[in-house]
Coordinates of C-alpha atoms and ligand atoms in Angstrom, one line a residue:
M140 CA 0.0 0.0 0.0
A141 CA 2.2 2.8 -1.2
S142 CA -0.4 5.5 -0.7
S143 CA -0.7 6.5 2.9
K144 CA -2.8 9.1 4.6
K145 CA 0.0 11.6 3.7
S146 CA -0.5 10.9 0.0
T147 CA -4.2 11.5 0.3
Q148 CA -3.5 14.8 1.9
A149 CA -1.1 15.7 -0.9
R150 CA -3.8 14.8 -3.4
K151 CA -6.3 16.9 -1.5
K152 CA -4.0 19.9 -1.5
S153 CA -3.3 19.6 -5.2
S154 CA -7.0 18.8 -5.8
S155 CA -8.3 20.7 -8.7
S156 CA -8.8 24.1 -7.3
D157 CA -11.4 24.6 -10.0
S158 CA -14.1 23.0 -8.0
R159 CA -13.7 25.5 -5.3
S160 CA -12.9 28.6 -7.4
S161 CA -15.4 31.4 -7.7
T162 CA -17.2 32.7 -10.7
P163 CA -14.8 34.6 -12.9
S164 CA -14.8 38.4 -12.8
K165 CA -16.8 40.4 -15.2
T166 CA -13.6 41.6 -16.8
K167 CA -12.6 38.0 -17.6
K168 CA -16.0 37.3 -19.0
D169 CA -15.9 40.4 -21.1
A170 CA -12.4 39.7 -22.3
S171 CA -13.4 36.2 -23.6
R172 CA -16.5 37.7 -25.2
K173 CA -14.5 40.4 -26.9
N174 CA -11.8 38.0 -28.2
G175 CA -14.4 35.3 -29.1
V176 CA -11.9 32.7 -28.1
A177 CA -12.1 29.7 -25.8
A178 CA -10.3 30.0 -22.5
K179 CA -9.3 27.6 -19.9
S180 CA -11.8 29.1 -17.5
K181 CA -13.3 28.5 -14.2
S182 CA -16.6 30.0 -15.2
G183 CA -19.9 28.4 -14.7
Q184 CA -19.3 26.9 -11.3
G185 CA -21.2 29.5 -9.5
V186 CA -24.5 27.7 -9.6
S187 CA -23.3 24.3 -8.5
R188 CA -21.1 25.9 -5.9
L189 CA -24.1 27.7 -4.5
T190 CA -26.2 24.6 -4.6
S191 CA -23.5 22.7 -2.7
L192 CA -23.2 25.4 -0.1
I193 CA -27.0 25.5 0.5
S194 CA -27.4 21.7 0.6
S195 CA -24.0 21.1 2.4
E196 CA -23.3 18.5 -0.3
P197 CA -19.9 18.7 -1.9
S198 CA -19.9 19.8 -5.6
F199 CA -20.3 17.0 -8.1
F200 CA -16.7 17.1 -9.1
R201 CA -15.5 17.2 -5.5
T202 CA -17.8 14.2 -4.9
V203 CA -16.0 12.3 -7.7
E204 CA -12.6 13.3 -6.2
R205 CA -13.8 12.1 -2.8
Y206 CA -14.7 8.7 -4.2
F207 CA -11.4 8.6 -6.0
D208 CA -9.4 9.4 -2.8
R209 CA -11.3 6.8 -0.8
A210 CA -10.3 4.1 -3.4
A211 CA -6.8 5.4 -4.0
D212 CA -6.0 4.7 -0.4
H213 CA -6.1 1.1 -1.3
A214 CA -4.1 1.4 -4.5
D215 CA -0.4 0.8 -4.9
F216 CA 0.9 3.7 -7.0
P217 CA 3.1 6.6 -6.3
T218 CA 1.3 9.8 -5.1
G219 CA 2.2 11.7 -8.3
I220 CA 0.7 9.0 -10.5
L221 CA -2.5 9.1 -8.4
N222 CA -2.6 12.9 -8.7
Q223 CA -2.2 12.6 -12.5
I224 CA -5.1 10.1 -12.8
R225 CA -7.3 12.3 -10.7
A226 CA -6.6 15.7 -12.4
C227 CA -8.8 17.0 -15.2
N228 CA -6.3 17.4 -18.1
S229 CA -8.1 20.0 -20.2
V230 CA -11.0 22.2 -19.6
Y231 CA -12.2 24.2 -22.6
M232 CA -14.8 26.9 -22.0
I233 CA -16.4 28.2 -25.2
R234 CA -18.7 31.1 -25.8
F235 CA -20.2 31.3 -29.3
P236 CA -22.9 33.3 -31.1
V237 CA -26.0 31.9 -32.7
R238 CA -28.4 33.8 -34.9
I239 CA -32.0 33.7 -33.6
K240 CA -34.4 35.5 -35.9
N241 CA -33.1 39.0 -36.1
D242 CA -30.9 38.8 -33.1
V243 CA -27.8 37.0 -31.9
K244 CA -27.6 35.0 -28.7
V245 CA -24.3 34.0 -27.0
F246 CA -24.2 30.5 -25.7
T247 CA -21.7 29.0 -23.2
G248 CA -20.4 25.5 -23.5
W249 CA -17.6 23.2 -22.3
R250 CA -15.6 20.3 -23.5
V251 CA -13.6 18.7 -20.8
Q252 CA -11.0 16.0 -21.4
H253 CA -10.2 14.4 -18.1
S254 CA -7.6 11.8 -19.1
H255 CA -5.4 11.2 -22.1
H256 CA -3.9 7.9 -20.9
R257 CA -5.8 6.3 -23.8
L258 CA -6.9 8.0 -27.0
P259 CA -9.4 9.1 -28.2
T260 CA -11.1 10.5 -25.2
K261 CA -14.8 9.8 -25.1
G262 CA -18.0 11.1 -23.5
G263 CA -21.4 12.6 -24.2
I264 CA -22.6 16.1 -24.7
R265 CA -25.2 17.5 -22.4
F266 CA -27.7 20.2 -23.5
A267 CA -29.4 21.8 -20.5
D268 CA -29.8 25.3 -19.2
H269 CA -28.4 24.3 -15.8
V270 CA -25.2 22.7 -17.0
T271 CA -22.1 24.0 -15.1
Q272 CA -18.4 23.5 -15.6
D273 CA -18.2 21.6 -12.3
E274 CA -20.8 19.2 -13.6
V275 CA -19.0 18.6 -16.9
M276 CA -15.7 18.1 -15.2
A277 CA -17.3 15.6 -12.8
L278 CA -18.9 13.7 -15.7
A279 CA -15.7 13.7 -17.7
A280 CA -13.8 12.2 -14.8
Q281 CA -16.5 9.6 -14.4
M282 CA -16.1 8.7 -18.1
T283 CA -12.4 8.0 -17.4
Y284 CA -13.2 5.6 -14.6
K285 CA -16.2 4.1 -16.5
C286 CA -14.2 3.3 -19.6
A287 CA -11.5 1.7 -17.5
I288 CA -14.0 -0.5 -15.7
V289 CA -15.6 -1.9 -18.8
N290 CA -12.3 -2.1 -20.7
V291 CA -13.2 0.4 -23.3
P292 CA -9.8 1.7 -24.5
F293 CA -10.6 5.4 -24.3
G294 CA -9.8 8.3 -22.0
G295 CA -12.7 10.2 -20.4
A296 CA -14.3 13.4 -21.6
K297 CA -17.6 15.3 -21.5
G298 CA -19.3 18.2 -23.1
G299 CA -22.1 20.6 -22.2
V300 CA -23.9 23.6 -23.6
Q301 CA -26.1 25.8 -21.5
V302 CA -29.2 25.5 -23.6
D303 CA -32.7 24.3 -23.0
A304 CA -33.3 22.9 -26.4
K305 CA -37.1 22.6 -25.8
K306 CA -37.3 26.4 -25.7
Y307 CA -36.0 26.8 -29.2
D308 CA -37.1 26.0 -32.8
L309 CA -35.3 23.0 -34.3
D310 CA -33.2 25.2 -36.7
V311 CA -31.8 27.1 -33.6
V312 CA -30.9 23.8 -31.9
E313 CA -29.2 22.7 -35.1
R314 CA -27.2 25.9 -35.4
V315 CA -26.2 25.6 -31.7
T316 CA -25.0 22.0 -32.3
R317 CA -23.1 22.8 -35.5
R318 CA -21.5 25.9 -34.1
Y319 CA -20.4 24.1 -30.9
T320 CA -19.0 21.4 -33.1
M321 CA -17.1 24.0 -35.1
E322 CA -15.7 25.5 -32.0
M323 CA -14.4 22.0 -31.0
I324 CA -12.9 21.5 -34.5
K325 CA -11.1 24.8 -34.3
R326 CA -9.5 23.7 -31.1
N327 CA -8.6 20.3 -32.4
C328 CA -10.7 18.7 -29.7
I329 CA -12.9 16.4 -31.8
G330 CA -11.9 13.7 -34.2
P331 CA -11.8 9.8 -34.5
G332 CA -8.4 9.6 -32.8
I333 CA -8.8 12.8 -30.6
D334 CA -12.1 13.1 -28.8
V335 CA -15.3 11.4 -29.7
P336 CA -18.6 12.8 -28.3
A337 CA -21.9 11.0 -27.9
P338 CA -25.4 11.7 -26.7
D339 CA -26.1 12.6 -23.1
Y340 CA -28.9 14.4 -21.3
G341 CA -30.7 16.6 -23.8
T342 CA -29.1 15.3 -26.9
G343 CA -29.7 12.2 -29.1
Q344 CA -29.2 10.7 -32.5
R345 CA -30.4 13.9 -34.3
E346 CA -27.7 16.1 -32.7
M347 CA -25.0 13.4 -33.3
A348 CA -25.9 13.3 -37.0
W349 CA -25.4 17.1 -37.2
I350 CA -22.1 16.8 -35.5
A351 CA -20.9 14.1 -37.9
D352 CA -22.1 16.2 -40.9
T353 CA -20.4 19.3 -39.6
Y354 CA -17.1 17.4 -39.0
Q355 CA -17.2 15.7 -42.4
A356 CA -18.0 19.0 -44.2
V357 CA -14.6 20.4 -43.0
S358 CA -12.6 17.2 -43.2
P359 CA -12.5 16.4 -46.9
G360 CA -10.9 13.0 -47.7
Q361 CA -10.7 11.9 -44.0
M362 CA -11.8 8.4 -44.4
D363 CA -12.6 7.8 -40.8
A364 CA -14.5 11.0 -40.3
L365 CA -17.7 9.3 -39.3
A366 CA -16.0 7.9 -36.2
C367 CA -15.7 11.5 -34.8
V368 CA -19.0 10.9 -32.9
T369 CA -21.1 7.9 -31.7
G370 CA -24.8 7.5 -31.1
K371 CA -25.6 8.4 -34.7
P372 CA -28.7 7.1 -36.4
V373 CA -28.1 3.7 -37.9
S374 CA -28.6 5.1 -41.4
Q375 CA -25.7 7.5 -40.7
G376 CA -23.1 5.0 -39.5
G377 CA -24.7 4.4 -36.1
I378 CA -24.8 0.9 -34.7
R379 CA -27.9 -1.2 -33.9
G380 CA -28.4 -1.6 -30.2
R381 CA -26.6 1.7 -29.2
H382 CA -29.8 3.5 -28.4
S383 CA -31.0 0.9 -25.9
A384 CA -27.5 -0.1 -24.7
T385 CA -27.3 1.9 -21.4
G386 CA -30.6 0.5 -20.1
R387 CA -29.8 -3.0 -21.4
G388 CA -26.4 -2.8 -19.8
L389 CA -28.0 -1.8 -16.5
F390 CA -30.3 -4.8 -16.8
F391 CA -27.2 -7.1 -17.3
A392 CA -25.6 -5.5 -14.2
V393 CA -28.7 -6.0 -12.0
R394 CA -29.2 -9.6 -13.3
E395 CA -25.6 -10.5 -12.5
A396 CA -25.7 -8.9 -9.1
L397 CA -28.6 -11.2 -8.3
A398 CA -27.5 -14.2 -10.3
T399 CA -26.3 -16.4 -7.4
E400 CA -27.0 -16.7 -3.7
K401 CA -23.5 -15.3 -3.0
N402 CA -24.0 -12.3 -5.2
A403 CA -27.6 -11.5 -4.0
K404 CA -26.6 -11.8 -0.3
L405 CA -24.8 -8.5 -0.5
F406 CA -28.1 -6.8 -1.2
G407 CA -30.0 -8.9 1.3
M408 CA -32.1 -10.6 -1.4
E409 CA -32.8 -14.0 -2.7
P410 CA -31.2 -14.7 -6.0
G411 CA -33.0 -14.2 -9.3
L412 CA -35.1 -11.4 -10.9
E413 CA -38.4 -13.1 -10.8
G414 CA -41.0 -11.1 -8.8
K415 CA -38.5 -8.5 -7.6
R416 CA -40.2 -5.1 -7.1
V417 CA -38.6 -2.2 -9.1
I418 CA -39.1 1.5 -9.0
I419 CA -37.7 3.6 -11.8
Q420 CA -37.0 7.3 -11.8
G421 CA -36.9 8.7 -15.3
L422 CA -38.6 7.3 -18.4
G423 CA -36.1 8.7 -20.9
N424 CA -33.8 6.6 -22.9
V425 CA -32.0 5.0 -20.0
G426 CA -35.0 4.5 -17.7
Y427 CA -37.3 3.3 -20.5
W428 CA -34.9 0.6 -21.7
A429 CA -33.8 -0.4 -18.2
A430 CA -37.5 -0.8 -17.2
K431 CA -38.4 -2.7 -20.3
N432 CA -35.5 -5.1 -19.9
L433 CA -36.1 -5.6 -16.2
Q434 CA -39.8 -6.3 -16.8
D435 CA -39.0 -8.8 -19.6
G436 CA -36.5 -10.4 -17.2
G437 CA -39.2 -11.2 -14.7
T438 CA -39.3 -8.2 -12.3
E439 CA -42.4 -6.2 -11.4
I440 CA -42.2 -2.5 -12.2
I441 CA -44.3 -1.1 -9.4
G442 CA -43.4 2.6 -9.7
I443 CA -42.3 5.1 -12.3
A444 CA -41.4 8.7 -11.5
E445 CA -41.1 11.4 -14.1
Y446 CA -40.8 15.2 -14.1
E447 CA -44.6 15.7 -13.7
G448 CA -44.9 13.2 -10.8
G449 CA -45.0 9.4 -10.2
I450 CA -47.4 6.5 -10.6
Y451 CA -47.5 3.5 -8.4
D452 CA -49.2 0.1 -8.7
K453 CA -48.2 -2.7 -6.4
N454 CA -49.4 -5.2 -9.0
G455 CA -47.1 -3.9 -11.6
L456 CA -47.2 -1.4 -14.5
D457 CA -46.8 -2.3 -18.1
V458 CA -43.8 -0.1 -19.2
E459 CA -44.8 0.0 -22.8
E460 CA -48.3 1.1 -22.0
V461 CA -47.1 3.8 -19.6
F462 CA -44.8 5.0 -22.3
Q463 CA -47.6 5.2 -24.9
H464 CA -49.9 6.9 -22.3
R465 CA -47.2 9.6 -21.7
N466 CA -46.8 10.1 -25.5
E467 CA -50.6 10.5 -25.9
T468 CA -51.4 12.6 -22.8
G469 CA -48.0 14.3 -22.2
S470 CA -47.9 12.9 -18.7
I471 CA -47.5 9.5 -16.9
L472 CA -50.1 10.6 -14.4
N473 CA -53.6 9.2 -14.4
F474 CA -52.5 5.8 -15.9
K475 CA -55.2 3.2 -15.6
Q476 CA -55.8 2.2 -11.9
A477 CA -52.3 3.3 -10.8
K478 CA -52.0 5.7 -7.9
N479 CA -50.7 9.2 -8.7
V480 CA -47.8 10.3 -6.6
K481 CA -47.8 14.1 -7.1
Q482 CA -44.5 14.8 -5.4
R483 CA -42.2 13.2 -7.9
N484 CA -39.3 12.3 -5.6
K485 CA -41.6 10.8 -3.0
L486 CA -41.8 7.6 -5.0
L487 CA -38.1 7.0 -4.4
E488 CA -38.9 6.4 -0.7
Y489 CA -41.5 3.7 -1.4
D490 CA -40.8 0.1 -0.4
C491 CA -39.2 -1.9 -3.2
D492 CA -36.4 -4.3 -3.9
I493 CA -34.5 -2.4 -6.6
L494 CA -34.5 1.4 -7.1
V495 CA -33.2 2.7 -10.4
P496 CA -32.6 6.4 -10.5
A497 CA -32.2 7.1 -14.2
A498 CA -32.8 10.8 -14.4
L499 CA -30.2 13.4 -13.1
E500 CA -27.6 13.7 -10.4
N501 CA -28.2 14.3 -6.7
Q502 CA -31.7 12.8 -6.6
I503 CA -31.0 10.7 -3.5
N504 CA -29.4 13.2 -1.1
S505 CA -29.1 13.9 2.6
G506 CA -32.7 15.0 2.5
N507 CA -34.2 11.6 1.7
A508 CA -31.5 9.0 2.2
S509 CA -32.7 7.9 5.6
R510 CA -36.2 7.2 4.1
I511 CA -35.0 5.1 1.2
K512 CA -36.4 1.5 1.6
A513 CA -34.9 -0.2 -1.5
K514 CA -32.5 -3.1 -1.0
M515 CA -30.4 -2.2 -4.1
I516 CA -29.9 1.1 -5.9
A517 CA -28.9 0.6 -9.5
E518 CA -27.6 4.0 -10.7
G519 CA -28.8 4.5 -14.3
A520 CA -28.0 8.2 -14.2
N521 CA -24.6 9.7 -13.5
G522 CA -24.3 10.8 -9.8
P523 CA -27.9 10.2 -8.7
V524 CA -26.8 9.5 -5.1
S525 CA -25.0 12.3 -3.4
A526 CA -21.8 11.7 -1.3
N527 CA -23.6 12.4 1.9
A528 CA -26.5 10.2 1.0
E529 CA -24.2 7.4 0.1
E530 CA -22.7 7.5 3.6
V531 CA -26.2 7.2 5.2
L532 CA -27.2 4.4 2.8
L533 CA -24.1 2.3 3.4
K534 CA -24.5 2.7 7.2
R535 CA -28.1 1.4 6.7
G536 CA -26.7 -1.6 4.7
I537 CA -28.1 -0.4 1.4
H538 CA -25.7 -1.1 -1.4
M539 CA -25.4 0.6 -4.8
L540 CA -24.5 -0.6 -8.2
P541 CA -22.4 2.5 -9.0
D542 CA -23.1 4.6 -12.0
I543 CA -19.5 4.2 -13.4
Y544 CA -20.4 0.6 -13.8
A545 CA -24.2 0.3 -14.0
N546 CA -24.6 2.8 -16.8
A547 CA -21.5 1.9 -18.7
G548 CA -23.5 0.0 -21.4
G549 CA -23.8 3.2 -23.4
V550 CA -20.2 3.9 -23.9
T551 CA -19.5 0.2 -24.5
A552 CA -21.9 0.2 -27.5
S553 CA -20.3 3.5 -28.5
Y554 CA -17.0 1.7 -28.6
F555 CA -18.5 -0.9 -31.0
E556 CA -19.9 1.9 -33.1
W557 CA -16.5 3.5 -33.3
L558 CA -14.9 0.2 -34.3
K559 CA -17.6 -0.2 -37.0
N560 CA -16.9 3.2 -38.4
I561 CA -13.1 2.8 -38.6
A562 CA -13.5 -0.7 -40.0
H563 CA -16.1 0.6 -42.5
V564 CA -18.1 -2.6 -42.3
R565 CA -21.1 -3.7 -40.3
F566 CA -20.5 -6.5 -37.8
G567 CA -21.9 -9.8 -39.2
R568 CA -21.9 -8.6 -42.8
I569 CA -19.1 -10.8 -43.9
G570 CA -19.6 -14.0 -41.9
K571 CA -23.4 -14.2 -41.3
R572 CA -24.3 -16.3 -44.4
H573 CA -21.4 -18.5 -44.0
E574 CA -22.3 -19.2 -40.4
E575 CA -25.9 -19.9 -41.4
G576 CA -24.7 -22.4 -44.1
T577 CA -22.7 -24.3 -41.5
N578 CA -25.6 -24.2 -39.0
K579 CA -27.9 -25.5 -41.7
R580 CA -25.7 -28.4 -42.5
I581 CA -25.4 -29.4 -38.8
V582 CA -29.2 -29.1 -38.3
N583 CA -29.9 -31.2 -41.5
M584 CA -27.5 -33.8 -40.3
I585 CA -29.0 -34.0 -36.8
E586 CA -32.5 -34.3 -38.3
Q587 CA -31.3 -37.1 -40.6
V588 CA -29.6 -39.0 -37.8
T589 CA -32.4 -38.7 -35.3
G590 CA -35.2 -38.9 -37.8
H591 CA -36.7 -35.9 -35.9
S592 CA -37.8 -32.7 -37.6
L593 CA -37.5 -29.4 -35.8
S594 CA -40.4 -26.9 -35.8
P595 CA -39.9 -24.1 -38.4
S596 CA -39.3 -21.6 -35.5
D597 CA -36.7 -23.8 -33.8
R598 CA -35.1 -24.5 -37.1
A599 CA -34.8 -20.7 -37.8
L600 CA -33.4 -20.1 -34.3
F601 CA -30.7 -22.8 -34.7
I602 CA -29.7 -21.7 -38.2
H603 CA -29.7 -17.9 -37.5
G604 CA -26.2 -16.4 -38.1
A605 CA -25.1 -13.5 -35.9
D606 CA -25.9 -10.0 -37.2
E607 CA -25.0 -6.6 -35.9
D608 CA -27.5 -6.4 -33.1
D609 CA -26.5 -9.9 -31.9
Y610 CA -22.9 -8.9 -31.8
V611 CA -23.6 -5.7 -29.9
D612 CA -25.8 -7.5 -27.4
S613 CA -23.3 -10.3 -26.9
G614 CA -20.4 -7.8 -26.5
L615 CA -22.5 -5.8 -24.1
E616 CA -23.5 -8.8 -22.0
E617 CA -19.9 -10.1 -21.9
T618 CA -18.6 -6.7 -20.9
M619 CA -21.0 -6.1 -18.1
I620 CA -20.6 -9.6 -16.6
T621 CA -16.8 -9.5 -16.8
A622 CA -16.7 -6.0 -15.2
Y623 CA -19.1 -7.1 -12.5
Y624 CA -16.7 -9.8 -11.3
E625 CA -13.7 -7.5 -11.5
I626 CA -15.5 -5.2 -9.2
V627 CA -16.8 -7.9 -6.9
D628 CA -13.3 -9.5 -6.7
A629 CA -11.8 -6.2 -5.6
Y630 CA -14.6 -5.9 -3.0
R631 CA -14.2 -9.4 -1.7
S632 CA -10.4 -9.5 -1.7
N633 CA -9.9 -6.3 0.3
S634 CA -11.6 -6.3 3.7
K635 CA -11.0 -2.5 3.9
V636 CA -13.1 -1.9 0.8
K637 CA -16.6 -1.6 2.1
D638 CA -18.7 -0.9 -0.9
L639 CA -19.0 -1.6 -4.7
R640 CA -18.3 2.1 -5.7
T641 CA -15.0 2.1 -3.9
A642 CA -14.2 -1.3 -5.5
A643 CA -15.1 0.0 -8.9
F644 CA -12.9 3.1 -8.5
L645 CA -10.1 0.8 -7.3
V646 CA -10.4 -1.4 -10.4
S647 CA -10.2 1.6 -12.7
I648 CA -7.4 3.2 -10.7
D649 CA -5.4 0.0 -11.0
K650 CA -5.9 -0.1 -14.8
I651 CA -5.1 3.6 -15.4
G652 CA -2.2 3.6 -13.0
T653 CA -0.7 0.5 -14.7
S654 CA -1.1 2.3 -18.0
Y655 CA 0.8 5.4 -16.8
M656 CA 3.5 3.2 -15.2
E657 CA 4.1 1.2 -18.3
L658 CA 3.9 4.1 -20.8
G659 CA 6.0 6.4 -18.6
I660 CA 5.7 10.2 -18.4
F661 CA 6.7 12.2 -21.4
P662 CA 9.3 13.7 -21.7
Ligands
LIG950 N1 -23.3 9.9 -22.2 C1 -23.1 8.5 -22.0 C2 -22.4 8.2 -20.6 O1 -22.5 9.0 -19.7 C3 -22.4 7.8 -23.1 C4 -21.0 8.3 -23.5 C5 -20.5 7.7 -24.8 O2 -21.2 6.8 -25.4 O3 -19.4 8.1 -25.2 O4 -21.9 7.2 -20.4

């Protein structure tokens, strides 16, 4: 154990002062506006800093640093290497103009590259009017640890633009997206081998297609240009299964965590998914697919919370029907015989086996942690449980499947999309028919030898050759299961590691630290 208390203190001292710095002065803001250039700025932290002060929660970035420090105490690397893993390498703050009708509005955005130990760096882009620099830094750091946990060979990054896209016409959202992309291109912080964005809160396939198009437009002849962004529509170089991958990955994580008596014991549950009662917060991309997969896997979805409130039915809700109901009425409330829970976060406190917060950060905090009754919290969102809440929950014996593992399915499928783009071929395209021919010969022979004919559906199932979605699903399942046991091994083999988040951080610190030790420090 090379890193002692002393090294933790050293790290704390050198801890990114950014998360504690104040909002920049007017002069600095004015200067960057006047010059129209990106600056390494500490701007945008005012809101999250204020929120932290009011709620006595550390800022999101500070929270991630705290988790890092807790795990680093069990890691065997020199302090300087640990400091380097923990630091945010580049923080770009960008202000850019966008024409809206007859006026111009200046938008603020960030791209943060947390770690360059592997390239490209990778991470989504968040569009929300409440995005702050602290948040983007925290999310970028989490991407580093997330990629390491699931063996995706990328560094971590994240982007954000302060924009509530719902308030604007589509053409404005398109101009914001394209101009933000252009600002990244100008700074050489986007590209297949540099930094590869993806969707996050407030963005999706549509925005990713605009980013790809903008990048391609100014990169003539660059054959790998499409790999500059993932989460694109399938028709534009996206990959089948990416859209549902975060929720599907969370399902694999929960399923594995309850797969055996030994695994399930940590959560105080019997093994298996059958009949487990689940409450989901957020019916967006992550929540919807997590809920659907968990329902298909045999659990009962007894509660769903959304922005407008929650619905509860102890006999189970049909996820697809709730989704349709929301599309038709604009709200999940008043769904069949389900009970309306007007205060949306109240539902998090209802009795259930598995709670899946799949909306935004800080949803389980010091205000409600003592009232949470779930036996397992599977973190679909990034940072849904605050640092203070985590302490309370662990004391109460409630364990979490941490976000840096539980929602890593998205970036895993993004990695497959990136591979597809640089290979310029769809997985399965070359081998599928050959595989089917072989399978057909085997099935024919078995039928001949046994004198038994398979039903047409069984026959089709046996013969089917793997296609793109099969490969993505298989790769995702393999990734989530392997990562689960890496985390659990770290947890079980170190009696001082008391929870899965610390174990997950420890696993990633070990991988990233090894990478720095082997590569050396340039020059
Ligand atoms: N935004 C997603 C995340 O937080 C996906 C990132 C990616 O695919 O690069 O994991």
